[in-house]
mmCIF file of C-alpha atoms and ligand atoms in Angstrom:
data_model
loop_
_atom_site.group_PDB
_atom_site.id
_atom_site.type_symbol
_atom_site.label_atom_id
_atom_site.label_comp_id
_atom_site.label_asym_id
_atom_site.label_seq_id
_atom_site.Cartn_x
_atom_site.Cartn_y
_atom_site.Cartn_z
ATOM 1 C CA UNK A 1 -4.681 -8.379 12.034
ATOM 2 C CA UNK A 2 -6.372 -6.485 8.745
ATOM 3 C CA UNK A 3 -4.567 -3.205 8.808
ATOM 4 C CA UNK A 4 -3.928 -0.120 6.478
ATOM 5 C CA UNK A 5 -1.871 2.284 6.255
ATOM 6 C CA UNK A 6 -2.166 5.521 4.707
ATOM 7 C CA UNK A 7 -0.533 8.533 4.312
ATOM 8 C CA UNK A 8 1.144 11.284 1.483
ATOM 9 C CA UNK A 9 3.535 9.727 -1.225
ATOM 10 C CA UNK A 10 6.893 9.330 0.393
ATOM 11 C CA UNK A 11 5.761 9.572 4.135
ATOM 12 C CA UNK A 12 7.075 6.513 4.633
ATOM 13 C CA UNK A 13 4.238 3.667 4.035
ATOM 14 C CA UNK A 14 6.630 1.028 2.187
ATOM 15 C CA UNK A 15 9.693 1.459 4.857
ATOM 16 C CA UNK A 16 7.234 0.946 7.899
ATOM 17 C CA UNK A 17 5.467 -2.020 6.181
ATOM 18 C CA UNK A 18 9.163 -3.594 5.506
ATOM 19 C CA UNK A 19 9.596 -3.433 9.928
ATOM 20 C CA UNK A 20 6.541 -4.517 10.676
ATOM 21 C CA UNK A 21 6.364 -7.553 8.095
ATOM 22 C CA UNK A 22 9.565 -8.444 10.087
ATOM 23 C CA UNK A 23 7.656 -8.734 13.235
ATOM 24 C CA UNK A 24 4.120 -9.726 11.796
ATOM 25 C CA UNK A 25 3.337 -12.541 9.991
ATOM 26 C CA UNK A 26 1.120 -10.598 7.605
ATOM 27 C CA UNK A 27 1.585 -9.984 4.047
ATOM 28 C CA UNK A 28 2.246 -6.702 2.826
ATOM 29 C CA UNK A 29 -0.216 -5.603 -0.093
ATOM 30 C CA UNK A 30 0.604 -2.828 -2.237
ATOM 31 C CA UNK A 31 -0.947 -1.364 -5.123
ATOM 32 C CA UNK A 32 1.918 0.973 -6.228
ATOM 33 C CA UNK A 33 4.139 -2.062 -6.260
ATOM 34 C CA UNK A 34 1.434 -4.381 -7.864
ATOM 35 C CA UNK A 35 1.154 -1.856 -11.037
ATOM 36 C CA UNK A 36 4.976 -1.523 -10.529
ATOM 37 C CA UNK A 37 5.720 -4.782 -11.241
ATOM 38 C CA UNK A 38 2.348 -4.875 -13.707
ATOM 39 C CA UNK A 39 4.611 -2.189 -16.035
ATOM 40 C CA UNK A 40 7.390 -3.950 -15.698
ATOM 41 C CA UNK A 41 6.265 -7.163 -17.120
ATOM 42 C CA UNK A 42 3.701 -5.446 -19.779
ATOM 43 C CA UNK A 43 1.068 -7.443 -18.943
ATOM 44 C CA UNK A 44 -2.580 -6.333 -19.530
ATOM 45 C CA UNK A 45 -3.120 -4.749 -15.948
ATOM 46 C CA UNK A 46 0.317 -2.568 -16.625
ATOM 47 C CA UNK A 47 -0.976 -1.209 -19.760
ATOM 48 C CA UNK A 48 -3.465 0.173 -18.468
ATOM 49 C CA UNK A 49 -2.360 1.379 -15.188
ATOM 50 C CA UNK A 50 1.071 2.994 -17.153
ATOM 51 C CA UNK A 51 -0.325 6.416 -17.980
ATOM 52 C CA UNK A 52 -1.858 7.158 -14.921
ATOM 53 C CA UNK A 53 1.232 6.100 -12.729
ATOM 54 C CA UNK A 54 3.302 8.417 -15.448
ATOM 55 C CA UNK A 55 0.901 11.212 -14.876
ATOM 56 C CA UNK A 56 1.191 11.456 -11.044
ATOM 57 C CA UNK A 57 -2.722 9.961 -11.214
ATOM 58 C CA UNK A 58 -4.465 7.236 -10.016
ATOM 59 C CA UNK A 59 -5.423 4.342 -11.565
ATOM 60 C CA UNK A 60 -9.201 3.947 -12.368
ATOM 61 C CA UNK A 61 -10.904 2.684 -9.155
ATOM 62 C CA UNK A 62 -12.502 0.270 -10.665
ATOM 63 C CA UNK A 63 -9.305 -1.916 -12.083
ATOM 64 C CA UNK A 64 -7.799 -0.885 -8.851
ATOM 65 C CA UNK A 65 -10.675 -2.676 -6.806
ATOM 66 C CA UNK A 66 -10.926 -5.652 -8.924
ATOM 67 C CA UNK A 67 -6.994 -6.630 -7.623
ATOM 68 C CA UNK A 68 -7.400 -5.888 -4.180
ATOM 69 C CA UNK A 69 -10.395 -7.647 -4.118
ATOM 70 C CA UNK A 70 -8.664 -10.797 -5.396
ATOM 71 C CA UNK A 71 -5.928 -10.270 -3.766
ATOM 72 C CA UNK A 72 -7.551 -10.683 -0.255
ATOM 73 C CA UNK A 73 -9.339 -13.607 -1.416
ATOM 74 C CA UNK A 74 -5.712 -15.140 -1.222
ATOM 75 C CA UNK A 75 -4.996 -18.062 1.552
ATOM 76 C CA UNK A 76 -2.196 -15.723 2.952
ATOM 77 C CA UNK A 77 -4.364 -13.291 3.756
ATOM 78 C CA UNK A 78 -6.699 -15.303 5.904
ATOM 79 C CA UNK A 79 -5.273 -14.624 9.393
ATOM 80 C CA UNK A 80 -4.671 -11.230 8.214
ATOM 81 C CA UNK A 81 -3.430 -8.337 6.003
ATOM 82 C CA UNK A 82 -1.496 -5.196 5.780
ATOM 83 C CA UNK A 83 -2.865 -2.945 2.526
ATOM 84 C CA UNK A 84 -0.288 -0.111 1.610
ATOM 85 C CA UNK A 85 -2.141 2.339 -0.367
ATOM 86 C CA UNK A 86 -4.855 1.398 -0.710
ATOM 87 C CA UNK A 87 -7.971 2.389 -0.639
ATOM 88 C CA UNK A 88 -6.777 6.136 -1.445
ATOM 89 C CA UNK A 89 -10.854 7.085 -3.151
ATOM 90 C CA UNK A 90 -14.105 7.298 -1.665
ATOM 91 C CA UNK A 91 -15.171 4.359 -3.356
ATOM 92 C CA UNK A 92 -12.103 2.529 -2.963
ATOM 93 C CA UNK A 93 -12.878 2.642 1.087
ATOM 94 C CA UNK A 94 -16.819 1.835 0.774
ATOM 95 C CA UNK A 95 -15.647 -1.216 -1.593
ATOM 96 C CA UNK A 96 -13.022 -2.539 0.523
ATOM 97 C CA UNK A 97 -15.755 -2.295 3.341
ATOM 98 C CA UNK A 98 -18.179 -4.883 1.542
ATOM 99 C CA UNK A 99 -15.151 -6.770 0.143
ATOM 100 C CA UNK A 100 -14.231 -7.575 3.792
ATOM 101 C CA UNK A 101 -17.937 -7.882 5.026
ATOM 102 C CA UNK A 102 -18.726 -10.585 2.256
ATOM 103 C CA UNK A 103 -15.690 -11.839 4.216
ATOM 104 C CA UNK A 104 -16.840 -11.895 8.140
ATOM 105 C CA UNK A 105 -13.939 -9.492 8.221
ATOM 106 C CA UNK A 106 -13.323 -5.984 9.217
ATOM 107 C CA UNK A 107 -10.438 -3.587 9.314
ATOM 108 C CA UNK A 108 -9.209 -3.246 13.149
ATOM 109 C CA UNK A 109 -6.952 0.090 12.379
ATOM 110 C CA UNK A 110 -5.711 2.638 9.557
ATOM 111 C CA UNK A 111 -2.614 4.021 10.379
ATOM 112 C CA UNK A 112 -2.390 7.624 8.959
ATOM 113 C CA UNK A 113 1.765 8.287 8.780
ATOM 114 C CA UNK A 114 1.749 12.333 8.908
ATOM 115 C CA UNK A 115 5.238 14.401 7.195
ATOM 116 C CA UNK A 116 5.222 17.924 6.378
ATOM 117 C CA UNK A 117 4.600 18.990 2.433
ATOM 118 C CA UNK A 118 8.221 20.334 2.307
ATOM 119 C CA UNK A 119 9.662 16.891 4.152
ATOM 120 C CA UNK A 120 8.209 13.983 1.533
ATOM 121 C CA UNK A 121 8.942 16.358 -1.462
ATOM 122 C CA UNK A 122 12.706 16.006 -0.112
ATOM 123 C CA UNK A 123 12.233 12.407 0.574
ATOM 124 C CA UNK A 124 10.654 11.535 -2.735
ATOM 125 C CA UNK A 125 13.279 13.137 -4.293
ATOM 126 C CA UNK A 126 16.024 11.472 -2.732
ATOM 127 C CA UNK A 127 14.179 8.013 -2.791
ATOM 128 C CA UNK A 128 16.805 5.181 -4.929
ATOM 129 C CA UNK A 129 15.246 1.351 -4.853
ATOM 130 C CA UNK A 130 17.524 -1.813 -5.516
ATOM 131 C CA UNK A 131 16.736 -2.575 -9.148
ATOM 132 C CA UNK A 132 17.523 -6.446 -7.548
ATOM 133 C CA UNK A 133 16.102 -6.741 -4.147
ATOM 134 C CA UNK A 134 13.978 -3.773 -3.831
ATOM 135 C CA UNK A 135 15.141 -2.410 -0.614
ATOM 136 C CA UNK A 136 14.428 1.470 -0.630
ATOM 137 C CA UNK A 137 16.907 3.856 0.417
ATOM 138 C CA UNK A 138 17.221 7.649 1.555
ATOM 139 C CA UNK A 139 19.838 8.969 -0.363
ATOM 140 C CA UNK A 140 20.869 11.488 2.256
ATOM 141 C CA UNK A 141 21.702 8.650 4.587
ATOM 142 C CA UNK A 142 23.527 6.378 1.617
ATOM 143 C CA UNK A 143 27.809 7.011 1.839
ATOM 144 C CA UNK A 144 27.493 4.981 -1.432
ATOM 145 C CA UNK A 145 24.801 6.544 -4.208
ATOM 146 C CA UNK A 146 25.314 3.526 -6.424
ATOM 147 C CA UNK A 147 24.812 0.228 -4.556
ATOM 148 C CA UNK A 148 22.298 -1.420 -2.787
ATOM 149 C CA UNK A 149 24.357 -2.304 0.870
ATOM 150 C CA UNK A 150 22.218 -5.739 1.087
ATOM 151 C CA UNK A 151 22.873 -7.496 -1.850
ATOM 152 C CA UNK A 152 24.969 -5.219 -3.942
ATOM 153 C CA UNK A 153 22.366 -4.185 -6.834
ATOM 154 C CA UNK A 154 22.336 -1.243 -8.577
ATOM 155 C CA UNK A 155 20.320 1.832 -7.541
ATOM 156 C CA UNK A 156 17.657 3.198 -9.392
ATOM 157 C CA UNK A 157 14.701 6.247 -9.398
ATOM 158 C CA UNK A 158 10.924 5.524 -9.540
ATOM 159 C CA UNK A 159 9.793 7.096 -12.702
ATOM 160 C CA UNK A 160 7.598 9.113 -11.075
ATOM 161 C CA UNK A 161 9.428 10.432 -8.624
ATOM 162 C CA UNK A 162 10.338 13.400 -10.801
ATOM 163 C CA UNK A 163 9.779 17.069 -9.382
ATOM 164 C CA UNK A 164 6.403 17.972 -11.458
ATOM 165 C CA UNK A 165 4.768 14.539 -11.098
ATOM 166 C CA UNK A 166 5.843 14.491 -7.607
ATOM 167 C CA UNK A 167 3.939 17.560 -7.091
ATOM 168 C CA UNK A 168 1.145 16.263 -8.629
ATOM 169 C CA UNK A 169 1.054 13.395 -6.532
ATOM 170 C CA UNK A 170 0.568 15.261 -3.612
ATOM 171 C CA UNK A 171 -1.794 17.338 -5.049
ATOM 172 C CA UNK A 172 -4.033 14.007 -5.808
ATOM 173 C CA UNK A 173 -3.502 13.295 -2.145
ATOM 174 C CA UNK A 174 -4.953 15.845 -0.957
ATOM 175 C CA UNK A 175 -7.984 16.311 -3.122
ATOM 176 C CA UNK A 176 -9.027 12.366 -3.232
ATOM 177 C CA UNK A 177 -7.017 10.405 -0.362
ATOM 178 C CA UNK A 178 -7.024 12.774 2.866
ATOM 179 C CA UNK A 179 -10.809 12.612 2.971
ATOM 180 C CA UNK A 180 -10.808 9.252 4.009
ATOM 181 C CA UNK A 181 -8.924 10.342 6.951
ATOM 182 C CA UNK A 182 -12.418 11.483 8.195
ATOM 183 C CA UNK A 183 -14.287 8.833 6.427
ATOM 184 C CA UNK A 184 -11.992 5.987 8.880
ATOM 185 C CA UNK A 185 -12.304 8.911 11.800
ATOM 186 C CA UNK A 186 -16.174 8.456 12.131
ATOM 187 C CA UNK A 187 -15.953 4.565 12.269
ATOM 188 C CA UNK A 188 -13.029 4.597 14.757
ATOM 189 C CA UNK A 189 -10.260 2.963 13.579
ATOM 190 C CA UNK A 190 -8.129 6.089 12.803
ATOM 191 C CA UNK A 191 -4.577 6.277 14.513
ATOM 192 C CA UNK A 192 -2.035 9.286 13.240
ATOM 193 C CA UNK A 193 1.276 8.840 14.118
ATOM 194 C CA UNK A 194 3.881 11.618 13.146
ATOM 195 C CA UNK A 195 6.158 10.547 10.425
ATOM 196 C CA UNK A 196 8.750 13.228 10.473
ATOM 197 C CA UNK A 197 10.863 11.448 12.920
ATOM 198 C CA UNK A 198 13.820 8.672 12.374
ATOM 199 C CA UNK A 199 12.104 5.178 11.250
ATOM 200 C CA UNK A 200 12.737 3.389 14.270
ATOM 201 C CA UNK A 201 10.653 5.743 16.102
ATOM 202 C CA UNK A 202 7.907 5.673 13.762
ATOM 203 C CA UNK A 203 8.105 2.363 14.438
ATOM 204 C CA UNK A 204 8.190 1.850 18.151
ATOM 205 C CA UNK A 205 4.726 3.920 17.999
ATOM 206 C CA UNK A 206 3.364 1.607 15.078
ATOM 207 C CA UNK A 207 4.337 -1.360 17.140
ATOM 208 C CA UNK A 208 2.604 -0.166 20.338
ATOM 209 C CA UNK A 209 -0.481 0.160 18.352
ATOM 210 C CA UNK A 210 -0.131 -2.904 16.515
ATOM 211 C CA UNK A 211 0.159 -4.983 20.242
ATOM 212 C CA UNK A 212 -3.076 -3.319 21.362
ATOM 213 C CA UNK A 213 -4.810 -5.264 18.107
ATOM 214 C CA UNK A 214 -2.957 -8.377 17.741
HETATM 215 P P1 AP5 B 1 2.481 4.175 -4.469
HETATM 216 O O1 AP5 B 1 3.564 3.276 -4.867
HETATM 217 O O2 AP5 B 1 1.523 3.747 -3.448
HETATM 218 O O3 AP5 B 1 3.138 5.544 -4.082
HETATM 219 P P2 AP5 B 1 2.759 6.674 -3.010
HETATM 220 O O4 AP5 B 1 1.497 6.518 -2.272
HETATM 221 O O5 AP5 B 1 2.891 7.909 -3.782
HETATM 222 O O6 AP5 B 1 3.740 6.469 -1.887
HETATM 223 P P3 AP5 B 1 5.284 6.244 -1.985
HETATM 224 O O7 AP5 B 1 5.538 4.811 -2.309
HETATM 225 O O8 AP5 B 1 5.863 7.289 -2.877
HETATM 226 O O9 AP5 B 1 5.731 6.605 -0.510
HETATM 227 P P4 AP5 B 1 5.823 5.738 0.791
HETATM 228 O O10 AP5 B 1 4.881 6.333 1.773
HETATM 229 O O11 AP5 B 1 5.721 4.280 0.528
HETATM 230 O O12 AP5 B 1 7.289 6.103 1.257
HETATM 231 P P5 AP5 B 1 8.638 5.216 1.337
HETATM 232 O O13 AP5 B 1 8.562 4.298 2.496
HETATM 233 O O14 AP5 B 1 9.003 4.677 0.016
HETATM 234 O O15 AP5 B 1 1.626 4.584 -5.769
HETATM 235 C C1 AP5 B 1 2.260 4.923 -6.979
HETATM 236 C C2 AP5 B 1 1.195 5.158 -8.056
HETATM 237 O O16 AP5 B 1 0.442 3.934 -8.282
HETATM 238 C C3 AP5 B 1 0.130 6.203 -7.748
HETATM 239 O O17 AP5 B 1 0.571 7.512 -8.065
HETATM 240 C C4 AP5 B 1 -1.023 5.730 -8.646
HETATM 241 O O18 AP5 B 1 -0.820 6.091 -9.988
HETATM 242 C C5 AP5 B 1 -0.927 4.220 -8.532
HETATM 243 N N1 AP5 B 1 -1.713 3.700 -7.397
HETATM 244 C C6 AP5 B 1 -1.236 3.054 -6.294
HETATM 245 N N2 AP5 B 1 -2.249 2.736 -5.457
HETATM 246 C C7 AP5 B 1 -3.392 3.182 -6.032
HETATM 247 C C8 AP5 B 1 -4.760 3.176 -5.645
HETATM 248 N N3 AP5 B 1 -5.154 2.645 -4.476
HETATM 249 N N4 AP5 B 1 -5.660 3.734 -6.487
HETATM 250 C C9 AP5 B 1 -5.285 4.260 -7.673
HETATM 251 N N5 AP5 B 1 -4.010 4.333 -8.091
HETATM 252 C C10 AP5 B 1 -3.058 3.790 -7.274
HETATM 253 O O19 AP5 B 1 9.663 6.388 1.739
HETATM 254 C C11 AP5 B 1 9.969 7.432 0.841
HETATM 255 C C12 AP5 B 1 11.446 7.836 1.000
HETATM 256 O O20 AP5 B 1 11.623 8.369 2.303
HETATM 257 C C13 AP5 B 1 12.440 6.667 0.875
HETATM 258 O O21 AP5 B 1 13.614 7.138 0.281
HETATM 259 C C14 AP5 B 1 12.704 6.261 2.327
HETATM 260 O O22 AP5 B 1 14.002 5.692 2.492
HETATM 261 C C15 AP5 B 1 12.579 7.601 3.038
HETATM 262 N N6 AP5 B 1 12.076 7.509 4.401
HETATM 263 C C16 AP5 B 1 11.047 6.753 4.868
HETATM 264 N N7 AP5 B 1 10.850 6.970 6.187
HETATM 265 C C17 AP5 B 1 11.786 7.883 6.558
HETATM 266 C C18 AP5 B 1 12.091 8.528 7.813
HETATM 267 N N8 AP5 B 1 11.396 8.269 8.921
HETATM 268 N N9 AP5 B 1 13.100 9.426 7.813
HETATM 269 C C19 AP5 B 1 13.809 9.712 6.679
HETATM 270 N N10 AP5 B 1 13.588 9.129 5.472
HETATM 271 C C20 AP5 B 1 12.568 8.234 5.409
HETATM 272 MG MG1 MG B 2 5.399 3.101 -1.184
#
């Protein structure tokens, strides 16, 4: 099952991919948490990716394709994938294309998660992830704003989850990312499913999808 899914910054990409990994044996690849964890360890790749991420920007495409691209080439990917932002450029989405062809493989659907403007500005701002095990919270649904209820960690904010970058997050989303929503619409493998609902129910429609595929 190759899969994508797409959508704003804090429509939900990351919490979905957690339920489905549960129920598919795919891994979960995603960019924002490769550079994360890139920063994090200052290696080469999180130098360069740092300012961008700090800006609310992306990450040139072409360091961005050269880690997908090897990424995939990875034996767990072989019976299948599940890319979380990425590709989020033109060129991102034509490269992945003759990554996969070079391959034999092909995506089989992009799930497009769709939240209003108002609703992931709320999320992203409320957004805490377990410094230990990375589990991401709402804060609005936390009784406790200081632990992680899995293993106990401590809470913490994304960097750039602040209120101006945030903005300009979505603002990069909609100039360079939604136009793949028609780019994926022409070669038919373009499923929306509304967002703005509670995560289970995202889910149930993301699952009866994903059956149709498997
Ligand atoms: P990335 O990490 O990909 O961030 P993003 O796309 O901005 O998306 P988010 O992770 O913010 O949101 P999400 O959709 O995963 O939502 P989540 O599930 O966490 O990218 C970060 C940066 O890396 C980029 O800005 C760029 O610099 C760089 N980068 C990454 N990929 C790149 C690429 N391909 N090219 C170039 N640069 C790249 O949910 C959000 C919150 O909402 C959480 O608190 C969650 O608990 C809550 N929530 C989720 N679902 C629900 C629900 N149904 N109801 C209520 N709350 C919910
Ligand atoms: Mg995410």
């Amino acid at each position: 099952m190759n899969i994508v899914l797409m959508g704003p910054p804090g429509a939900g990409k990351g919490t979905q991919a957690e339920l489905i990994k549960k129920n598919y044996p795919i891994p979960h690849i995603s960019t924002g948490d490769m550079f994360r964890d890139a920063v994090k360890n200052g290696t080469e790749l999180g130098l360069k990716a740092k300012s961008y991420m700090d800006a609310g920007q992306l990450v040139p495409d072409e360091v961005t394709i050269g880690i997908i691209q090897e990424r995939l080439a990875q034996d767990d990917c072989a019976s299948g994938f599940m890319l979380d932002g990425f590709p989020r450029t033109t060129p991102q989405a034509e490269a992945l294309d003759q990554v996969l062809a070079d391959m034999g493989k092909k995506l089989e659907a992009v799930i497009n998660i769709f939240v209003p403007r108002e609703v992931l500005l709320q999320r992203i701002l409320n957004r805490v992830t377990c410094n230990n095990c990375k589990t991401v919270y709402n804060l609005r649904f936390l009784d406790d704003h200081k632990t992680c209820t899995k293993c106990g960690g401590e809470l913490g904010y994304r960097s750039d989850d602040r209120g101006e970058i945030a903005k300009t997050r979505l603002e990069v989303y909609l100039e360079q990312t939604l136009p793949l929503l028609q780019y994926y619409q022409e070669r038919q493998v373009l499923n929306s499913i509304d967002g703005n609902r509670e995560t289970d129910e995202v889910f149930e429609d993301i699952q009866e999808l994903l059956e149709k595929i498997k």
